[in-house]
PDB file of C-alpha atoms in Angstrom:
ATOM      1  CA  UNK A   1       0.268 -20.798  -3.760  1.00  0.00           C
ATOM      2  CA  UNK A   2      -0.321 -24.296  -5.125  1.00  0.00           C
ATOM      3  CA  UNK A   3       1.939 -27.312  -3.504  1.00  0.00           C
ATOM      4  CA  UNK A   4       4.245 -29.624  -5.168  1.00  0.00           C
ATOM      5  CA  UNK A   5       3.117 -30.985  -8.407  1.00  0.00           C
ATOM      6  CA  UNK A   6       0.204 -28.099  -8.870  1.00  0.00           C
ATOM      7  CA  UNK A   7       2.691 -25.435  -8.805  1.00  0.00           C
ATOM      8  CA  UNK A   8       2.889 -24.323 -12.768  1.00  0.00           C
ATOM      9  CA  UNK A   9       5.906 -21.863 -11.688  1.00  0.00           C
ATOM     10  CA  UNK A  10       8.999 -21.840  -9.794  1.00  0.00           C
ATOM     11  CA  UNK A  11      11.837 -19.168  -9.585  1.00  0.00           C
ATOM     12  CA  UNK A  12      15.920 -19.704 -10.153  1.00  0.00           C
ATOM     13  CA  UNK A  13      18.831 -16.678 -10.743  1.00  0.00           C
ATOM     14  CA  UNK A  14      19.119 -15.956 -14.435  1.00  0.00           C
ATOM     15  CA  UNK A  15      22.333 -17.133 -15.243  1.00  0.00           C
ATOM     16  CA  UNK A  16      23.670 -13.890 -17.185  1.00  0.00           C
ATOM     17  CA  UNK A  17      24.350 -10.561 -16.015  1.00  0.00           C
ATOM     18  CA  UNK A  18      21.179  -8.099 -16.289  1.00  0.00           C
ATOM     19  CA  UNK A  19      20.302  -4.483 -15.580  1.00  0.00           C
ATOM     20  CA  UNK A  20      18.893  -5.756 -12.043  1.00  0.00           C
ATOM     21  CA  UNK A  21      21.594  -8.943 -11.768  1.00  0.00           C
ATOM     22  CA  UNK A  22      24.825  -9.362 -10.586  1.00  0.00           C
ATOM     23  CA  UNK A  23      25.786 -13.221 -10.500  1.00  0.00           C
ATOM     24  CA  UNK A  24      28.653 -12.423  -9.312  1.00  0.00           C
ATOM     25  CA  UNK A  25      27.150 -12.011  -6.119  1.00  0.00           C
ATOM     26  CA  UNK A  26      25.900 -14.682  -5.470  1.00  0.00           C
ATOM     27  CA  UNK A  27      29.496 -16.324  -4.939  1.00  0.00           C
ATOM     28  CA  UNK A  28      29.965 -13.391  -1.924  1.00  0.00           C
ATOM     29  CA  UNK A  29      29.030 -13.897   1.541  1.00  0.00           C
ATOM     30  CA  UNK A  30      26.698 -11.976   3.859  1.00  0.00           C
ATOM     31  CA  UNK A  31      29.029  -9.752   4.593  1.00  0.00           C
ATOM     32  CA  UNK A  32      29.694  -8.323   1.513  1.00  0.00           C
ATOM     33  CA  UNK A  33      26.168  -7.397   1.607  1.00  0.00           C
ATOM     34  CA  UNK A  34      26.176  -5.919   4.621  1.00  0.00           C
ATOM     35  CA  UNK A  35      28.570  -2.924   3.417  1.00  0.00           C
ATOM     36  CA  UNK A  36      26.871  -2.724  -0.204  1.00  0.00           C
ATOM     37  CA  UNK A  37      25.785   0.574  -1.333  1.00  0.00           C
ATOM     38  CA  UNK A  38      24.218  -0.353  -4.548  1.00  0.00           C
ATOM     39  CA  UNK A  39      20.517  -1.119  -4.000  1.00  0.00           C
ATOM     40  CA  UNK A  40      19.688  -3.466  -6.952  1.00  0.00           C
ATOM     41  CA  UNK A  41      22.302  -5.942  -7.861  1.00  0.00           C
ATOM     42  CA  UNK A  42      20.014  -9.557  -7.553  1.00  0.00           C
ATOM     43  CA  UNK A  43      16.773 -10.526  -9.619  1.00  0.00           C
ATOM     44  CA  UNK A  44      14.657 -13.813  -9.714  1.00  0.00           C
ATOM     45  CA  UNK A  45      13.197 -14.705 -12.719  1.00  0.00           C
ATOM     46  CA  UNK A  46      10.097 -16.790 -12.826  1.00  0.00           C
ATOM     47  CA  UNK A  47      10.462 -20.045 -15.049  1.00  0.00           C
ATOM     48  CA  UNK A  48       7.252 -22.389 -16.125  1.00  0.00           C
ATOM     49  CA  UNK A  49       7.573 -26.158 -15.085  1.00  0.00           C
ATOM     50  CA  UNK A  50       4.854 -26.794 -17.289  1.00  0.00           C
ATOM     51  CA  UNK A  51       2.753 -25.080 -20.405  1.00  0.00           C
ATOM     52  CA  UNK A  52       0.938 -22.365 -18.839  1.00  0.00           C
ATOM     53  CA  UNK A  53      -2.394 -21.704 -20.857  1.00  0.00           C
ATOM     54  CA  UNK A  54      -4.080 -18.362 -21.574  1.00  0.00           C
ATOM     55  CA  UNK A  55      -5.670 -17.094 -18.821  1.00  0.00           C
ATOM     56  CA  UNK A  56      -4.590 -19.425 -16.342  1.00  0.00           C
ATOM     57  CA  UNK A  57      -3.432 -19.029 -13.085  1.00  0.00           C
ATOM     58  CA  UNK A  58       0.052 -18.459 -12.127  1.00  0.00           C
ATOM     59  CA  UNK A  59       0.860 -21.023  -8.607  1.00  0.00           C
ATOM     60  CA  UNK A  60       4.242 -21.325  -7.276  1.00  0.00           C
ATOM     61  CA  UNK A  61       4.910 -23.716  -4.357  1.00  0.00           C
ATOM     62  CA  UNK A  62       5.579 -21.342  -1.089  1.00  0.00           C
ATOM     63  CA  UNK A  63       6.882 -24.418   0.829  1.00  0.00           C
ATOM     64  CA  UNK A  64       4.969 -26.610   3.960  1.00  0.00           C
ATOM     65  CA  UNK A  65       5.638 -24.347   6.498  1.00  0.00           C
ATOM     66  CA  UNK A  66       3.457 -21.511   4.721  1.00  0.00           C
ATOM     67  CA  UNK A  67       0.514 -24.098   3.361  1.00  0.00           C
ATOM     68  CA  UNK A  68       0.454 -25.210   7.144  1.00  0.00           C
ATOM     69  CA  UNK A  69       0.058 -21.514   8.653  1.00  0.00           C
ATOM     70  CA  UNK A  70      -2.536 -20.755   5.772  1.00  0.00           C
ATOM     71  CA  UNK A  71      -4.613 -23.781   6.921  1.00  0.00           C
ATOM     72  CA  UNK A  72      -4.373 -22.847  10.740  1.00  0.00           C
ATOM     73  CA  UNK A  73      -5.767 -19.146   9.406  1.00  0.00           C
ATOM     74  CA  UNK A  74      -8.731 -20.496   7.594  1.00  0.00           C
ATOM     75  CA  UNK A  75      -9.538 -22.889  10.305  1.00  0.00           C
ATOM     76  CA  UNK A  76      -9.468 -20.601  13.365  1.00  0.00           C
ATOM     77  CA  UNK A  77     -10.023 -17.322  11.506  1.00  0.00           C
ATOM     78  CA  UNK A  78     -12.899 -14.995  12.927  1.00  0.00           C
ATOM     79  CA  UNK A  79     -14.404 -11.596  11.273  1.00  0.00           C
ATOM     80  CA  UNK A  80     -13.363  -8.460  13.082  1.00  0.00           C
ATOM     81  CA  UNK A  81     -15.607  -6.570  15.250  1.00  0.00           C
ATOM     82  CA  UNK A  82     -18.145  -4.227  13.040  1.00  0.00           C
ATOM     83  CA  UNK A  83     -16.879  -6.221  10.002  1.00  0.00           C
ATOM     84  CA  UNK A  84     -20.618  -6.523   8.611  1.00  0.00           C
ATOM     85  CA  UNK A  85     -20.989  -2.838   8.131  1.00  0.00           C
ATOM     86  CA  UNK A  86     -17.651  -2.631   6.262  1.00  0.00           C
ATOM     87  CA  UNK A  87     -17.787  -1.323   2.740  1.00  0.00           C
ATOM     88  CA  UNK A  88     -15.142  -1.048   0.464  1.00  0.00           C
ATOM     89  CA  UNK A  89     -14.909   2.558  -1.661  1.00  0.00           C
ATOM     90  CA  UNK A  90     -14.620   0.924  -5.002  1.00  0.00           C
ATOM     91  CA  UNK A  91     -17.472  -1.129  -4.289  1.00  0.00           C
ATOM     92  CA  UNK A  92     -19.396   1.958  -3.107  1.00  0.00           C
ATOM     93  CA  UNK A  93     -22.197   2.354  -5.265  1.00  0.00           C
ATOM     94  CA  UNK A  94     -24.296   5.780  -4.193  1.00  0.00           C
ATOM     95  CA  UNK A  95     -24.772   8.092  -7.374  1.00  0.00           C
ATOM     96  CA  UNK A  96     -24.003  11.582  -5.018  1.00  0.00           C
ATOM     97  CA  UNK A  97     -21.972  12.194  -1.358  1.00  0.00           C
ATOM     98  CA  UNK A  98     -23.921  12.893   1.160  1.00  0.00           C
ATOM     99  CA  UNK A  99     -24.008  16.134   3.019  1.00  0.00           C
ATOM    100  CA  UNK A 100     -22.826  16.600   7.242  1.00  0.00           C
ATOM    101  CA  UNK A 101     -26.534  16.763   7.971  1.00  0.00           C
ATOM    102  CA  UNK A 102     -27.798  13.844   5.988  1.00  0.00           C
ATOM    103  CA  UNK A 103     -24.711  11.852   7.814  1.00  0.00           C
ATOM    104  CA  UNK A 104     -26.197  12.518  11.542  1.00  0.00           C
ATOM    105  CA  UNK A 105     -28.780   9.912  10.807  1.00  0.00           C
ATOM    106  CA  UNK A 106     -27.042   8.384   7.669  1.00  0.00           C
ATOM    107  CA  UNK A 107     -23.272   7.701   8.155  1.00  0.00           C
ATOM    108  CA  UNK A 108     -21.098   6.263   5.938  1.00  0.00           C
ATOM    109  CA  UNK A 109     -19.314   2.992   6.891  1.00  0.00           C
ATOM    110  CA  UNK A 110     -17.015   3.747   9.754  1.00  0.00           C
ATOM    111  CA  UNK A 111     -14.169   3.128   7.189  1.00  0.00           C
ATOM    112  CA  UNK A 112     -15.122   5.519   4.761  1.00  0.00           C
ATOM    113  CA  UNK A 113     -14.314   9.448   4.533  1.00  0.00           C
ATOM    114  CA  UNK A 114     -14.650  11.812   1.621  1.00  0.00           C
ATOM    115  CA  UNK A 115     -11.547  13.872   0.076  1.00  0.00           C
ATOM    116  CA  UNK A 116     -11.451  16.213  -2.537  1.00  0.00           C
ATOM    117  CA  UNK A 117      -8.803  17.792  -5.143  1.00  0.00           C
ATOM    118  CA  UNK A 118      -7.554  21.288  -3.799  1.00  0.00           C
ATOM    119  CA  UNK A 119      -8.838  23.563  -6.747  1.00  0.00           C
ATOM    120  CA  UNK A 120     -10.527  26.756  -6.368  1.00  0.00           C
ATOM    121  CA  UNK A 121     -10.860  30.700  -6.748  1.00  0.00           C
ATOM    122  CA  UNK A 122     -12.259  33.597  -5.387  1.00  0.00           C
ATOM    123  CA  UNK A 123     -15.494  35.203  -6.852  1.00  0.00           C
ATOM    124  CA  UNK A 124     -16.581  38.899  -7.181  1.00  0.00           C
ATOM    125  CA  UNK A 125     -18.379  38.483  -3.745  1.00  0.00           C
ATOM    126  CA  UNK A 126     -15.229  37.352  -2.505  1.00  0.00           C
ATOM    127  CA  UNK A 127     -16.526  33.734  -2.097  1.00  0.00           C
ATOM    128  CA  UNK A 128     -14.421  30.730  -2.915  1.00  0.00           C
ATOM    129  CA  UNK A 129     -15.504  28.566  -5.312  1.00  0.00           C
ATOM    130  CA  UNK A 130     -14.246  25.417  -7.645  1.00  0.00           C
ATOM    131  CA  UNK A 131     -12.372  25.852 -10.144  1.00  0.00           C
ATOM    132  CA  UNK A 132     -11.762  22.774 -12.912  1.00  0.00           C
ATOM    133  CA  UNK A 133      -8.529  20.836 -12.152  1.00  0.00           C
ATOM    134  CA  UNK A 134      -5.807  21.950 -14.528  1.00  0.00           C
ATOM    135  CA  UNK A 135      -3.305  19.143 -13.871  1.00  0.00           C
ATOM    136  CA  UNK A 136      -4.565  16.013 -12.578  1.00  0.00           C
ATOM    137  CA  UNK A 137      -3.066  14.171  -9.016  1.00  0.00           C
ATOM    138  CA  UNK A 138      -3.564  11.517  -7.190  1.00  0.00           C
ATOM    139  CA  UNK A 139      -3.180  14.149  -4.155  1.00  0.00           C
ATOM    140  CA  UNK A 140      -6.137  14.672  -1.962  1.00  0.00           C
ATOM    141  CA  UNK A 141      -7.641  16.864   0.555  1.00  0.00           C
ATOM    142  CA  UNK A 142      -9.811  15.859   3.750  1.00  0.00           C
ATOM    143  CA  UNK A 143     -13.414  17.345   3.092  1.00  0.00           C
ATOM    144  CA  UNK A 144     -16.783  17.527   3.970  1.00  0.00           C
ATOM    145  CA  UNK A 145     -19.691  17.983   1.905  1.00  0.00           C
ATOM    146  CA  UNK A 146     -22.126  20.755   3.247  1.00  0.00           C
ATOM    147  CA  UNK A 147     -24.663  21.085   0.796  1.00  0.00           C
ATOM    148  CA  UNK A 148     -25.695  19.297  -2.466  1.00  0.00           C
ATOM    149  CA  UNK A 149     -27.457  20.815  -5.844  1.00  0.00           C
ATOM    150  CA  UNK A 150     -29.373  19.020  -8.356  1.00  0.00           C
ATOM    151  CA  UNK A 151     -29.428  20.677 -11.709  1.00  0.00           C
ATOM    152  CA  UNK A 152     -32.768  19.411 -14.093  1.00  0.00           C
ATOM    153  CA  UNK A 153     -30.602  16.331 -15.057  1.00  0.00           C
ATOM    154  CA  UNK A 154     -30.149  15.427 -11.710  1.00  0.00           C
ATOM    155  CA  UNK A 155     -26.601  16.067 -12.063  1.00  0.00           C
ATOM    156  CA  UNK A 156     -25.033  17.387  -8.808  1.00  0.00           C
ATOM    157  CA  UNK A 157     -22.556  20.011  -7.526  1.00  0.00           C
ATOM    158  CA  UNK A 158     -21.463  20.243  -4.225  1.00  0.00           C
ATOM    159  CA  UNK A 159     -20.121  23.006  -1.224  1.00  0.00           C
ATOM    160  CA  UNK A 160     -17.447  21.514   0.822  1.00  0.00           C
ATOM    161  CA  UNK A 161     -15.278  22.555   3.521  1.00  0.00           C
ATOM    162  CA  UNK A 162     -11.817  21.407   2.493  1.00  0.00           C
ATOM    163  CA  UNK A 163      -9.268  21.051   4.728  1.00  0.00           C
ATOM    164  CA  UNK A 164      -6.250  22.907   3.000  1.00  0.00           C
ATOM    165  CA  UNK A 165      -3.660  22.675   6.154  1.00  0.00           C
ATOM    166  CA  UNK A 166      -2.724  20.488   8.970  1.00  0.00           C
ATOM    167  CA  UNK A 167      -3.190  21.229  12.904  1.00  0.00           C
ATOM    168  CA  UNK A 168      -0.114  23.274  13.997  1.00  0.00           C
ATOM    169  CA  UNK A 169       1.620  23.065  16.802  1.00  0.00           C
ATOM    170  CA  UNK A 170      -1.746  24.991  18.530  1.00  0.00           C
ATOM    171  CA  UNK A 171      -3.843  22.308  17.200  1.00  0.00           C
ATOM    172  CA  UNK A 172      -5.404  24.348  14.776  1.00  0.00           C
ATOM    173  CA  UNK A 173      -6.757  22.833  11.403  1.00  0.00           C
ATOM    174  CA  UNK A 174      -7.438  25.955   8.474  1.00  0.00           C
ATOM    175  CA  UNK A 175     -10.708  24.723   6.563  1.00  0.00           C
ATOM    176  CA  UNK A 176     -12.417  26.844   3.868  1.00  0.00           C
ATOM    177  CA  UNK A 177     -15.741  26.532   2.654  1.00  0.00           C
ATOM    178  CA  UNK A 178     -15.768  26.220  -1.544  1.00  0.00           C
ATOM    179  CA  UNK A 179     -18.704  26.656  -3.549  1.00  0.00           C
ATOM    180  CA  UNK A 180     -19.766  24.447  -6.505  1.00  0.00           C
ATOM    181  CA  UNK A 181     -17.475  21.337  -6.643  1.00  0.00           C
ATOM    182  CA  UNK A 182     -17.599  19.084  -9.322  1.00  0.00           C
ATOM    183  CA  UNK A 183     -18.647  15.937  -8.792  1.00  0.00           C
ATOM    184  CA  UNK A 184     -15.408  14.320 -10.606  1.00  0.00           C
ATOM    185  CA  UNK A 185     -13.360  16.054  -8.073  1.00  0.00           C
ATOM    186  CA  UNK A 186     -14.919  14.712  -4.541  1.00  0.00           C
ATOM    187  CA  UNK A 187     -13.908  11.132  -3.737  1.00  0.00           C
ATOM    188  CA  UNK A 188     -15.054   8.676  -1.310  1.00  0.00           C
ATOM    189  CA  UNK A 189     -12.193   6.777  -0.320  1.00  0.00           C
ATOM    190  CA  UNK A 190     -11.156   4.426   2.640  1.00  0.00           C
ATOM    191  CA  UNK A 191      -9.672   5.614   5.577  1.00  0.00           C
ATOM    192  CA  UNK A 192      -5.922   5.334   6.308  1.00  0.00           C
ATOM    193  CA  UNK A 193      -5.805   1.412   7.480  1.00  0.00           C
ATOM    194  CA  UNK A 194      -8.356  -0.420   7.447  1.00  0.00           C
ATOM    195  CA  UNK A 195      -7.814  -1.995   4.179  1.00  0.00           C
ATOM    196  CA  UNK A 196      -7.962  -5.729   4.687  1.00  0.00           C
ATOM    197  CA  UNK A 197      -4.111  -6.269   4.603  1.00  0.00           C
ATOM    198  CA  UNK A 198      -3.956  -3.840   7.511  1.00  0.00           C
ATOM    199  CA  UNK A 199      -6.626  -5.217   9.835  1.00  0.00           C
ATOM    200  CA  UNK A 200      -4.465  -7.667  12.693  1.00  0.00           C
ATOM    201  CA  UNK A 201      -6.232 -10.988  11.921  1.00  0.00           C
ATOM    202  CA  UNK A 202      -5.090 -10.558   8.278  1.00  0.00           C
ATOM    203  CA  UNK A 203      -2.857 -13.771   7.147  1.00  0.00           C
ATOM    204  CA  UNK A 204       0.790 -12.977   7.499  1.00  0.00           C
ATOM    205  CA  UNK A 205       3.821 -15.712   7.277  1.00  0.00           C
ATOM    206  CA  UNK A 206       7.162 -15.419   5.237  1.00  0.00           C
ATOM    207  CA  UNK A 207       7.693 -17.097   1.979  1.00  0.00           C
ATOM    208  CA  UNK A 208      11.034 -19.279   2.229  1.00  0.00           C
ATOM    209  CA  UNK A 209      13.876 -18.957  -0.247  1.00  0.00           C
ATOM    210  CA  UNK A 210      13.691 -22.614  -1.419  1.00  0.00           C
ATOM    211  CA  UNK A 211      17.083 -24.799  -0.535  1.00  0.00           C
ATOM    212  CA  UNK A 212      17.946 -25.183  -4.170  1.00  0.00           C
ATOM    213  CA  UNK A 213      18.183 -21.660  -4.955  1.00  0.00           C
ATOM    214  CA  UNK A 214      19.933 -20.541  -1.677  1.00  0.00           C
ATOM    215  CA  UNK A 215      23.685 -19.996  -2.886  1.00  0.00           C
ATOM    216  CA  UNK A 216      26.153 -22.141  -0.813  1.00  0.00           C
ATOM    217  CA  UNK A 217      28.126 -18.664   0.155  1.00  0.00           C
ATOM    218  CA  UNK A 218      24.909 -18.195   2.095  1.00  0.00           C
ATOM    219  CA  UNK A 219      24.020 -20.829   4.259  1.00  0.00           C
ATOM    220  CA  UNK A 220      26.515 -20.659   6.810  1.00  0.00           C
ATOM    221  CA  UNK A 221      27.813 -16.970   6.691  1.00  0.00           C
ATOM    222  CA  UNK A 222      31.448 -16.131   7.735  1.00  0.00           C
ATOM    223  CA  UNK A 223      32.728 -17.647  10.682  1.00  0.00           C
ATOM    224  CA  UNK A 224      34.160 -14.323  11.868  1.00  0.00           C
ATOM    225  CA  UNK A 225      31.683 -11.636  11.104  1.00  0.00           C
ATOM    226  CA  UNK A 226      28.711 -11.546  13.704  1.00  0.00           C
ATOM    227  CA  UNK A 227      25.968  -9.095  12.696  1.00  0.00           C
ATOM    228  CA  UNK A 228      25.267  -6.533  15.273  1.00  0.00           C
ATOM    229  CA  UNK A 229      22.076  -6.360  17.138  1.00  0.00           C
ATOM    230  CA  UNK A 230      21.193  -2.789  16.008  1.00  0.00           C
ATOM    231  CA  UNK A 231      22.330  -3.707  11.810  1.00  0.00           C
ATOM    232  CA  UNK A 232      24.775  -0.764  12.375  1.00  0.00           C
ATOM    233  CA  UNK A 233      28.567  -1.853  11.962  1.00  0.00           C
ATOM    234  CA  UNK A 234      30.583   1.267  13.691  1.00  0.00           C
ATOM    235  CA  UNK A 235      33.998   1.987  11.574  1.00  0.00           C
ATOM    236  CA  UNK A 236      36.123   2.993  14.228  1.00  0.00           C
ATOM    237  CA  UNK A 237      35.133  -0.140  16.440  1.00  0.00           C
ATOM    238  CA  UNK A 238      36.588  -1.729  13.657  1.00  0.00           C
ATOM    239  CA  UNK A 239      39.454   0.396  13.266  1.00  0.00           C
ATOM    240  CA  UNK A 240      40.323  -0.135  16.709  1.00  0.00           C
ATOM    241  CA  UNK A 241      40.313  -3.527  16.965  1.00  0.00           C
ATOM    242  CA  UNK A 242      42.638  -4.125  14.208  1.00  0.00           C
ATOM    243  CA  UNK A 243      45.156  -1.601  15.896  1.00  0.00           C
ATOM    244  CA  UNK A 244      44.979  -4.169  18.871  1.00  0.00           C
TER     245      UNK A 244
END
């Protein structure tokens, strides 16, 4: 955000029809909208009110209202509870995870849990250990690391217990115990959240569709349609009303 003059951007409806833009819509009321199927049919684009340089910052004006409620934030803001042990994964720097027992006296950041990929195979002593990740994902398994192994590089491995299934309806988790992870496949990763833009005194306030680029079909909406509480228009309420 940068107000009035500072702003280098602003945005405005392209004035042709695009994969993503209708303009034809934006002669229809809100009621039109209300009934549309299609899901993409309007598209800002972004136009420079100024040469932007190389590098620099993009700042479009958000409007008074939001500059006013960012102010009040930064003035009366206060750090959550615990905030000074917070530690965010990427910023985690530790060359190895630690194991269950080193965590008793040694925890992690209360924000910070370790997953693994789901990869593994049973040995001749019908163990289960790691097996290299064929196909990569971004999916990930709740684990814990049990025990860590230094080779004469100082290169690790690791036994985890992986969590491979949810509790049931008994409450019942399944957890196996793997041999010989890799470290490239255990991740230390923040828990479900408590990423900044989930903690409550995060700032939060709308960004305004600026009066110039509000369509006039908009502003007042149809003088007969009135939007139900629930957003649900039922059919044969209609139906029946126009029998009447």
């Amino acid at each position: 955000h940068a107000s009035d003059k500072a702003a280098n951007v602003k945005v405005r409806w392209p004035d042709k029809e695009l994969v993503a833009h209708i303009p034809a819509w934006l002669e229809q009321d809100p009621e039109f909208f209300h009934h549309m199927i299609e899901k993409i049919g309007l598209s800002w684009e972004y136009i420079a009110l100024r040469d932007i340089e190389e590098g620099e910052e993009v700042f479009m004006d958000y409007g008074p209202e939001w500059e006013a409620a960012w102010a009040e934030h930064v003035r009366t803001w206060q750090p959550m509870e615990g905030s000074e042990n917070y530690k965010h994964h990427t910023d985690w720097d530790e060359d190895f995870f630690r194991t269950r027992e080193e965590l008793i006296t040694n925890p992690y950041p209360d924000n910070l849990l370790t997953m693994c990929h789901s990869s593994y195979t049973t040995n001749d002593d019908d163990e289960y250990t790691f097996t290299p990740v064929l196909h990569n994902t971004t999916y990930r398994y709740y684990c814990d690391v049990v025990d860590r192994h230094a080779d004469d590089d100082g290169d690790h491995t690791y036994d985890v217990m992986l969590r491979i299934d949810e509790s049931d309806e008994s409450g019942e988790e399944e957890w196996v115990y793997v041999k010989d992870y890799q470290p490239d496949s255990v991740f230390l990763y923040s828990k479900v959240f408590t990423n900044d833009w989930h903690l409550p005194n995060a700032f939060r306030h709308i960004m305004k569709i600026p009066d110039d680029v509000l369509p006039d079909a908009w502003q007042n909406g149809p003088d007969t349609f009135q939007f139900p509480s629930d957003g649900v228009v039922d059919e044969d309420d209609d139906a029946e009303e126009e029998e009447e």
